[in-house]
Amino acid sequence: MTVPGRRSSTFIRLLRSGFTDPSAAGRLLDSDALASVRTDPVLLDALGATADPDLALLGLVRLAEAQSDDERPVLLDTLVSAKPLRDRLLGVLGASEALADHLARHPRDWHALVTYEAADLHPGLAEFEQGLSQAHDPIALRVAYRRCLLSIAARDVCGTIDVAQTAAELADLATATLRAALRIASAASPDDAAACRLAVIAMGKCGGNELNYVSDVDVIFVGDAPVGPPRGGAVGDGADEAKAVQAATRLASHLMRICSETTIEGTIWPVDANLRPEGRNGPLVRTLSSHLAYYQRWAKTWEFQALLKARAVAGDPDLGAQYIDAITPLVWQAAERENFVADVQKMRRRVVDNIPASQVDRELKLGPGGLRDVEFAVQLLQLVHGRSDAGLHSGTTLDALHALAAGGYVGRTDAAQLNDAYRFLRAMEHRIQLYRLRRTHLVPEDEADLRRLGRSLGLRTEPVAELNKAWRRHASVVRRLHEKLFYRPLLDAVAQLTPGETRLSPRAAGQRLEALGYADPASALRHLEALASGVTRKAAIQRTLLPVMLGWFADSADPDAGLLNFRKVSDALGKTPWYLRLLRDEGAAAENLARVLSAGRLAPDLLMRAPEAVALLGDPEGLQPRTHEALEQEVLAAVGRADSPEAGVAAARGVRRRELFRTAAADIIRSYGTEDSPAEEDPGALVDRVGDAVSDLTAATIAGALRAAVRDHWGETLPTRFAIIGVGRFGGHELGYGSDADVLFVHEPREGVDEQEAAKAAQTVIAEMRRLLQLPTADPPLLIDADLRPEGRSGPLVRTLSSYAAYYRRWSLTWESQALLRAEPVAGDAELGARFIELIDPLRYPTEGLGEDAVREIRRLKARMESERLPRGADPTLHTKLGRGGLSDVEWTVQLMQMQHAWSQPGLRTTRTREALAAAHAAGLIPAEEAQILDEAWVLATRVRNAVMLVRGRAGDTFPSEARELAAVGRYLGYAEGTVGEMLDDYRRITRRARAVVDDLFYGA
């Protein structure tokens, strides 16, 4: 019994040694099982050196208690006299609760550590096969497997072997285990074993000789008939092959059960064959010829990426070797496949969407900056450059990374940092899994678990704080280098600043750019050289920016355009002090610029005419739309300062160009999303924002042109009061980037002014406005269209208010009343504009609604328009304006409801289509589901039109036919690369549903 004074000193010593519960530790030390060593200071120091001294002591007591009376003294004497064994045994007990359980169940297995200590062996495949050789049933195999695993873990936790050697030995043990399991399965079914040849191909980490402690072991099974003539001496046929495959399938299935099933001794690990052709839907075993037929015709790029690690490990060695020899050329030809670039882009945009949000920050494997980022980057570079460099043909991540650095495909510094980060993250993963031998990649949250994990990695002062700091630092390095790895060597190749560095050859650089989606690698390299070469501060900053910028460009549908546009902007602004500083210091500005420059022609064209607008991308408020009042005030002030109407409208058009860029940039960024700000989920909100912004900007520009035209001829006061009424999309606040401004002009002579003089003045103002807004300049023109006026093109361009009243009273047709549904004053005399609206309200919202004749006329006009106005050769299922379920269908349906019911439903008295549709639903005129269908179709068609203008730089009502333009439209709409077929199918499906609603509501079908 320990005396009180000694107990107190022991308590303090235990606390100092790292025990978290000294009282419990003291009681364990007092147990009879440790009677001969409880006071030995060597033991206490050794326990304190483990990852978890409390866990190590508990495991030691359990192990000692499980020994026989004869064996216990041997264990304890060896423990205090043999330091290597003591460190290994206590190291395992302090790091792995699962292996402590195993030793408690199998107390003699600690002798396995003595074996390797005595010979200082690093066991390999032969030793592991010997260790498993006596296992003749699944339970015995599990026990033998854990015994071998004990030897690996002991040397791992003591630092005798590094993380790469640990992973290699685990892969060797897995190989030996697969062979033993196949031996057991064959012994259980000798007829099947005799009827076939079966080769087991390891994939994934096992195939790459870099296995975890607990991981699925990925395999592919290859089967064939036995070598030699078939039974009976007949020539073999398909029936023999089929029987052999069936026998091999039974053996393979038995092998998988032996390894995967849970018994009293636990599970070894699951054997996963889902990387086989067709995955879980394909046959478990195929012949070699069947494998080759699949890979040559159907395999996707990711399957060749997976085959990088293929290694024959068990079964028939000749068949396994034939398989590897046959698939190896296919792997290294994958980069030449027609769809390789699209597949690579999909893989590069691998996201962590499938990880629960609560786990993303704790995911070592799949999270940002995780192990998969390193492995993916290395494998992709191997596929790109391995076709011409056999030195890259390694399935082991760290070996491949070393080869990439030696060949100049990765910068040596980058490779060294990535190597260190990968080793640290793998070591974390190993120690997390070792604790309970469970398959997990999540960093624990419990303080005690973090403390044990940190101490197991040698972090002893503040284990938890040091662990978190080191982990975040290495993850940050991985994330940064994952973005940079593909591009830094390209810059080194063109800038040639570091003497003695191995560099990418022009051919290798071109291969890499081509694989990343650049269609013209030679031009891309010239742009990189122009941007990054030299020793100037500008070139130095560009070399910092370009690795990340190039990645963003590569994520777009047209990387070449993004890089070219970036060079143009940089050439224009490169000497401006704030430009590069903005991109370097404001992360959002650089990514926003990359997205805008690679999204199409419109936004870059607007930016090139005034590159200083790039500053908007770095301002948190820079992408917010400005109010109509603020825009009009700025435009009118600019016109007022100008010396001539031409200069005034040039200033107004300059404002319009800048604001169009602001709107387009915000639209692109919100649609595509960025790393810090995901794409906006509500497409309707995007459409409304663009419609409001472009409509307000158009109104302000027209107001400026009106001010300039009036000042040039009459000073501040026109002889007639003059108002401009927006109609169509303009009046509905639904203008797109390519829309004209549909308007009506109305005037009213001032008191004492002759009507002819007033009319002439109004016509002069209109002509001057149109001239000024279409003058050839660097800014986009603004076209004013008055064809919706009474009598159309045959009628006078401008009328007095009384003339409008007389016309509408006597001659107005139903379609003209319908056109007035979206009429709204946009510029000029506000009071006159209000009186015009007062005049037309009874026409567009007729009391008691429309009569049957008027409804028939509207339907007849719509049907005629569908048959006559759709362009020849246009696909009616894809035409956004006049096609099935497109804008015209939805708008005419909504407008018919407005004309029928707005007299009694005030909510319908709006110029905006979506507002009117929502009001119709609120009034019970249309069910919620049908309103949603129409709204979705209208929003989608509007977004397609906007996308076409953004991508092509010119308006269009249907999807582009050129592949890159079509892909860019898809990216704007939220579709991943390579899914344009899905986009078109979705468009047809959504608009088909809308047309069915239109047939019901509009035509009464």
Short mmCIF file of C-alpha atoms in Angstrom, two decimals, residues 19-20 145 150 153 205 274 281 336 381 436 478 488 507 524 543 555 637 647 745 765 834 847 935 973:
data_model
loop_
_atom_site.label_atom_id
_atom_site.label_comp_id
_atom_site.label_asym_id
_atom_site.label_seq_id
_atom_site.Cartn_x
_atom_site.Cartn_y
_atom_site.Cartn_z
CA PHE A 19 -1.71 11.88 -17.18
CA THR A 20 -5.05 13.65 -17.24
CA TYR A 145 -3.97 -9.76 -39.61
CA LEU A 150 0.44 -4.49 -34.44
CA ALA A 153 1.62 0.40 -35.75
CA LYS A 205 -4.38 3.41 -52.24
CA ASN A 274 -17.08 -0.70 -57.64
CA ASN A 281 -24.09 -2.52 -62.23
CA GLU A 336 -5.54 12.20 -76.33
CA LEU A 381 -0.38 16.11 -64.21
CA ARG A 436 -10.31 2.62 -32.85
CA VAL A 478 -2.34 22.36 -50.15
CA ARG A 488 3.44 28.09 -61.85
CA ARG A 507 5.65 21.01 -75.95
CA ALA A 524 -1.65 31.47 -74.44
CA ARG A 543 3.63 36.19 -61.56
CA ASP A 555 -12.95 27.00 -65.18
CA ALA A 637 -25.28 67.07 -64.82
CA ALA A 647 -20.24 66.19 -76.11
CA PHE A 745 -43.74 60.37 -78.11
CA VAL A 765 -36.14 66.97 -80.88
CA ALA A 834 -49.12 61.22 -66.05
CA THR A 847 -64.53 48.14 -67.74
CA ASP A 935 -42.97 32.23 -64.36
CA LEU A 973 -27.36 29.33 -66.54
#
